[in-house]
Short mmCIF file of C-alpha atoms in Angstrom, two decimals:
data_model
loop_
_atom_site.label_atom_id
_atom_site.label_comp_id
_atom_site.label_asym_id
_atom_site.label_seq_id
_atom_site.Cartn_x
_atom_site.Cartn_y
_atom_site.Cartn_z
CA UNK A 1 75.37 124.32 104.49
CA UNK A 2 76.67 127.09 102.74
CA UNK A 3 73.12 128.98 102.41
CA UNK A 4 73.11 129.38 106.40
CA UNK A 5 76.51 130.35 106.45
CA UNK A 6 76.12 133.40 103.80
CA UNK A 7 72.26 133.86 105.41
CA UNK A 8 72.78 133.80 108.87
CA UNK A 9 76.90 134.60 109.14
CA UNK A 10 78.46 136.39 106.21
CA UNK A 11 75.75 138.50 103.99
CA UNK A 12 72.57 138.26 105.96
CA UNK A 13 73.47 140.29 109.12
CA UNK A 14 74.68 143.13 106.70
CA UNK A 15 71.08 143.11 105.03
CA UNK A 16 69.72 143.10 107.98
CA UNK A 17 71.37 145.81 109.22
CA UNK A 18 71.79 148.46 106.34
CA UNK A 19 68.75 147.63 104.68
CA UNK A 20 65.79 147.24 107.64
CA UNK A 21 63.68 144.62 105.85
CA UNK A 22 59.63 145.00 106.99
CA UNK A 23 57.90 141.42 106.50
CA UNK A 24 53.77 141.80 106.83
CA UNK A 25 52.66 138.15 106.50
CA UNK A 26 55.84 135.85 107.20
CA UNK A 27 53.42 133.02 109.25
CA UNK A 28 51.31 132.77 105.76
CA UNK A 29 54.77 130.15 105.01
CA UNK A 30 54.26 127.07 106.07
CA UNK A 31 56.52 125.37 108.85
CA UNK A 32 56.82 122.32 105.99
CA UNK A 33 55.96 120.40 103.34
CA UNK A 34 55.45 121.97 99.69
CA UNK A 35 55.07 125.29 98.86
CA UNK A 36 55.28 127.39 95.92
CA UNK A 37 56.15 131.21 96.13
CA UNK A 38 55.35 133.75 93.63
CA UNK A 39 56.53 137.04 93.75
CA UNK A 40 56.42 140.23 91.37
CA UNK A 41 59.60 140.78 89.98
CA UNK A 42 61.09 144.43 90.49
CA UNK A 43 65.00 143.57 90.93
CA UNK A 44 67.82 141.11 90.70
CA UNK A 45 67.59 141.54 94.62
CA UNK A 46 64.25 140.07 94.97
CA UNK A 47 66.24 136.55 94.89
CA UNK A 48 68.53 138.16 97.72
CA UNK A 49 65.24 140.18 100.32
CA UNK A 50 63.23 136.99 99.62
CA UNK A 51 65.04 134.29 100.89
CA UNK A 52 66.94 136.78 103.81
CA UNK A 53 63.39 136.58 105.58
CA UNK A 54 62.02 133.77 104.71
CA UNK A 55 62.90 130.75 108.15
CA UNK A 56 63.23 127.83 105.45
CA UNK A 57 65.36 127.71 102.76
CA UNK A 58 63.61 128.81 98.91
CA UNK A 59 64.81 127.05 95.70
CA UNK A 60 64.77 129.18 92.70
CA UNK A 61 66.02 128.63 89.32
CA UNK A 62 68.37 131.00 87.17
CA UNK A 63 70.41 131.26 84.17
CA UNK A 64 73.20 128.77 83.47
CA UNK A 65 75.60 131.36 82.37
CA UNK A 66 75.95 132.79 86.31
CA UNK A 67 77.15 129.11 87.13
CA UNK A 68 79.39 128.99 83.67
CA UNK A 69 81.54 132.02 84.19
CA UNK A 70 85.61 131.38 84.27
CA UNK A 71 88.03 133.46 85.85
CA UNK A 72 87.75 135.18 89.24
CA UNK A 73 84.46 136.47 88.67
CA UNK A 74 82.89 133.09 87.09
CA UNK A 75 84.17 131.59 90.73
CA UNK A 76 82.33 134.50 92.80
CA UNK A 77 79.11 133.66 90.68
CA UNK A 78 79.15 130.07 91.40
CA UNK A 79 79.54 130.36 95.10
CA UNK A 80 77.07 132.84 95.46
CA UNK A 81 74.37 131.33 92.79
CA UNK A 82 74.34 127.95 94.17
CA UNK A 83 74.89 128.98 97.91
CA UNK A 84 71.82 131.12 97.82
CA UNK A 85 69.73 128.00 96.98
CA UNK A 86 69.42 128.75 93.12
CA UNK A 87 69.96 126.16 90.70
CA UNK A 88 70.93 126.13 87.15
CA UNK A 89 68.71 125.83 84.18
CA UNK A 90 69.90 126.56 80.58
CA UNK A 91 66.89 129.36 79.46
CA UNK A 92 68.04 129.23 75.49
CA UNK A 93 65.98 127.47 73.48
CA UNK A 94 62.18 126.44 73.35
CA UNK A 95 63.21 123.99 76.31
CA UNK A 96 63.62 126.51 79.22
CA UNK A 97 60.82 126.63 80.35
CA UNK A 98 59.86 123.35 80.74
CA UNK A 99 63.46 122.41 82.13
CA UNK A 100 62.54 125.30 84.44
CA UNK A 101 59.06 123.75 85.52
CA UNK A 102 60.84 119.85 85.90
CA UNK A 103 63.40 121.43 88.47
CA UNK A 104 60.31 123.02 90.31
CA UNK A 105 58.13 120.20 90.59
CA UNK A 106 61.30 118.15 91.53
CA UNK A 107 61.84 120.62 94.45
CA UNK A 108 58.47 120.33 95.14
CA UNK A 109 57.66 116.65 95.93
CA UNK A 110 60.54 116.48 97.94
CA UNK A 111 58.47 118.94 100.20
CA UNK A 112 60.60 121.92 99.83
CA UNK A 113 59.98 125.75 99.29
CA UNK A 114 60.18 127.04 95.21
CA UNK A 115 60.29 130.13 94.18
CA UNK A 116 59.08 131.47 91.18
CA UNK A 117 58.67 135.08 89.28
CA UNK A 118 55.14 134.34 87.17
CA UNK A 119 55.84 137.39 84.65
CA UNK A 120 58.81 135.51 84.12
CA UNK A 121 61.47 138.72 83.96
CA UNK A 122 62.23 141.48 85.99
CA UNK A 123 59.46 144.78 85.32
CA UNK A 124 61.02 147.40 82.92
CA UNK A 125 58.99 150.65 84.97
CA UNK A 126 58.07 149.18 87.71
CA UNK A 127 54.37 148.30 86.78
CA UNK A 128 52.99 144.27 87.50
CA UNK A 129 52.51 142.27 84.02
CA UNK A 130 50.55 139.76 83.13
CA UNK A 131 51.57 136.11 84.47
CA UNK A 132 52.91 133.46 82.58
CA UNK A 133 50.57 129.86 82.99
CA UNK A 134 53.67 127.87 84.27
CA UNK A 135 53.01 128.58 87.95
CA UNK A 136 49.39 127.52 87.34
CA UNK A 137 50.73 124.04 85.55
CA UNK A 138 53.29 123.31 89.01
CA UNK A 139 50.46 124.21 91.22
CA UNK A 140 48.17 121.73 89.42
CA UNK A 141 50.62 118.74 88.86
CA UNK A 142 52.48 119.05 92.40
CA UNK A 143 48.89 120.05 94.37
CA UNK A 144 51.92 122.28 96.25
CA UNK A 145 49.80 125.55 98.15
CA UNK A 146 50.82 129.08 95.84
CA UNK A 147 51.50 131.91 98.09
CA UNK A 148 52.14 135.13 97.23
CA UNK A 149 54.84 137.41 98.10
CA UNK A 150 55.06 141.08 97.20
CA UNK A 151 58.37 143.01 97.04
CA UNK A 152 58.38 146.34 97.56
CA UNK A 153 60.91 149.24 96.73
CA UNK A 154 63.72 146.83 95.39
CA UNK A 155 63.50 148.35 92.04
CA UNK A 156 64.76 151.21 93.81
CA UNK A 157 67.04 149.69 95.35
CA UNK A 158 69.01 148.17 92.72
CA UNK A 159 67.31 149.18 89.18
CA UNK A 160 68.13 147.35 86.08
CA UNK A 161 72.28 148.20 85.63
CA UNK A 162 72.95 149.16 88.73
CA UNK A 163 75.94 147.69 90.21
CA UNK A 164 75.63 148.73 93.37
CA UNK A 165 72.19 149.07 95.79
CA UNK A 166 71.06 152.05 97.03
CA UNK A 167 70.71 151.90 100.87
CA UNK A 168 66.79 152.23 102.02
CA UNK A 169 63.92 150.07 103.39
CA UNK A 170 62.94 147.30 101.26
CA UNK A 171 59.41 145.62 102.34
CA UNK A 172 58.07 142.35 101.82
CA UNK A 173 54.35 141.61 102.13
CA UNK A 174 53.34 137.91 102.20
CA UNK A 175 49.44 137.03 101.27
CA UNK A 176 47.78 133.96 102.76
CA UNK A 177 48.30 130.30 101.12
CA UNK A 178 46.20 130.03 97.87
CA UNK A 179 44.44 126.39 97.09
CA UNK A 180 44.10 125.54 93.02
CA UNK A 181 42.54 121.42 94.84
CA UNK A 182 39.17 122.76 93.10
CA UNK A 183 40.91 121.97 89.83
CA UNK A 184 42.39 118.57 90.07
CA UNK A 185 42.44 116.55 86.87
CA UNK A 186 42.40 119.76 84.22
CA UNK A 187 46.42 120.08 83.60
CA UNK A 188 46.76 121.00 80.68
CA UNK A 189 43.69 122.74 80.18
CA UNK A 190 44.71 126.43 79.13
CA UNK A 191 41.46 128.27 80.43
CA UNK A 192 41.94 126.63 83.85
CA UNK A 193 45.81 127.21 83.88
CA UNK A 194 44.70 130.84 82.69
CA UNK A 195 41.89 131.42 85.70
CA UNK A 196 44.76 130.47 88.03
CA UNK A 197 47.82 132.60 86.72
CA UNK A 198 45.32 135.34 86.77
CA UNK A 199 44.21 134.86 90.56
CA UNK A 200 47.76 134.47 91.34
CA UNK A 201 48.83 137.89 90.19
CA UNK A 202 45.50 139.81 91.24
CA UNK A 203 46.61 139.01 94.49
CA UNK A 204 50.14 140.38 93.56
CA UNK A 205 48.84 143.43 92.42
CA UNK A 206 46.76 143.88 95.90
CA UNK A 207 49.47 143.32 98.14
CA UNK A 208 52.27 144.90 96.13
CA UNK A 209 50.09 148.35 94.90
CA UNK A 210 51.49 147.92 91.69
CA UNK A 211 49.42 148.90 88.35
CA UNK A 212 48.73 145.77 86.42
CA UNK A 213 49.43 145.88 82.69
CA UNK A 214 47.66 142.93 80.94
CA UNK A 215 50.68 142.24 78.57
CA UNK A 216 53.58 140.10 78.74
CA UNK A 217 56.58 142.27 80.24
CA UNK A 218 58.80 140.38 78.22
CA UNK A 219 57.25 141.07 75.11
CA UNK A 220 57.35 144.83 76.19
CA UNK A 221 61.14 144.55 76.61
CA UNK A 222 61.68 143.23 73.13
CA UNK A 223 59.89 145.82 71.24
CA UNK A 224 62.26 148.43 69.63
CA UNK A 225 62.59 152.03 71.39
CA UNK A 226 60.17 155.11 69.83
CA UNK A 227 61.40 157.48 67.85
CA UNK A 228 61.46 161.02 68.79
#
């Protein structure tokens, strides 16, 4: 209830109206049943464009600590977190991910919409990086369809740190369903999980224009600064 009320009453119309979303591929979505969505990852608003155009209403999971928080702030977090369809999923530890991939498939066979980021954080410069095989393991044990969704100028919008967005158009491109049915019966199998986390994000990189970088963005983000 309360993701209709902030999408359609109390946040949405603003977004709508300061920000001019332009969806290219919105009937690629289907009307129902399972579907999983994977989008490039430019900006904590991603979570925000994604679901504002989207008809149904997209799952995604995110940190425990925005659902944790005390105090006045803690509260704001909580309502907006869980009214914006995300739900909570503790990422320390070598259990995140799977916890991560349970919630998904859960979402999943109920015959719901899940969204999911495959580089699994947000791009430091802006550039595409290489998928993680997670997607490919939901696609393959749910037999859900994997569509892709490109975002476009939200790292401009709200960059890493920045509290506040810049106003401009923000553009969404949606690519037609993709089917992973040819591989029933190899989960598990890392070169299959591999040929599909790699078509995945080919087709991210042709809808969104990005330049691919065949690296882990994470592992980009960990490694210390260059000395000058």
């Amino acid at each position: 209830m309360l993701y209709w009320v902030l999408k359609h009453l109390v946040i949405g119309p603003w977004l709508w109206l300061f920000f001019r979303p332009k969806v290219e591929g919105l009937e690629n979505i289907p009307d129902s049943g399972a579907a999983i969505l994977a989008s490039n990852h430019l900006s904590f608003s991603d979570s925000i464009f994604l679901p504002l155009v989207v008809r149904r209403r997209i799952t995604f999971v995110a940190k425990a600590e925005y659902f944790n928080g005390t105090g006045v702030k803690g509260w704001i977090n909580r309502i907006f977190f869980g009214g914006t369809g995300q739900i909570p999923v503790d990422r320390s530890g070598g259990s995140a991910s799977l916890g991560a991939l349970e919630t998904g498939a859960r979402v999943l066979r109920d015959g719901h919409l899940f969204g999911i980021y495959p580089e699994g954080t947000r791009s430091p410069d802006g550039r595409l990086y290489r998928g993680k095989t997670g997607i490919a393991r939901l696609a393959l044990e749910t037999g859900a369809p994997v569509v892709p969704c490109a975002m476009v100028n939200t790292h401009l919008v709200q960059p890493p740190g920045r509290i506040w967005p810049r106003i401009m158009r923000v553009e969404i491109r949606i690519g037609k369903p993709l089917d992973f049915s040819r591989y029933d019966g190899f989960v598990g199998d890392r070169f299959v999980e591999r040929s599909i986390t790699d078509e995945v994000m080919y087709e991210l990189m042709e809808l969104s224009g990005q330049e691919y970088v065949d690296v882990y963005a994470a592992k980009l983000k960990n490694q210390p600064p260059v000395a000058v």
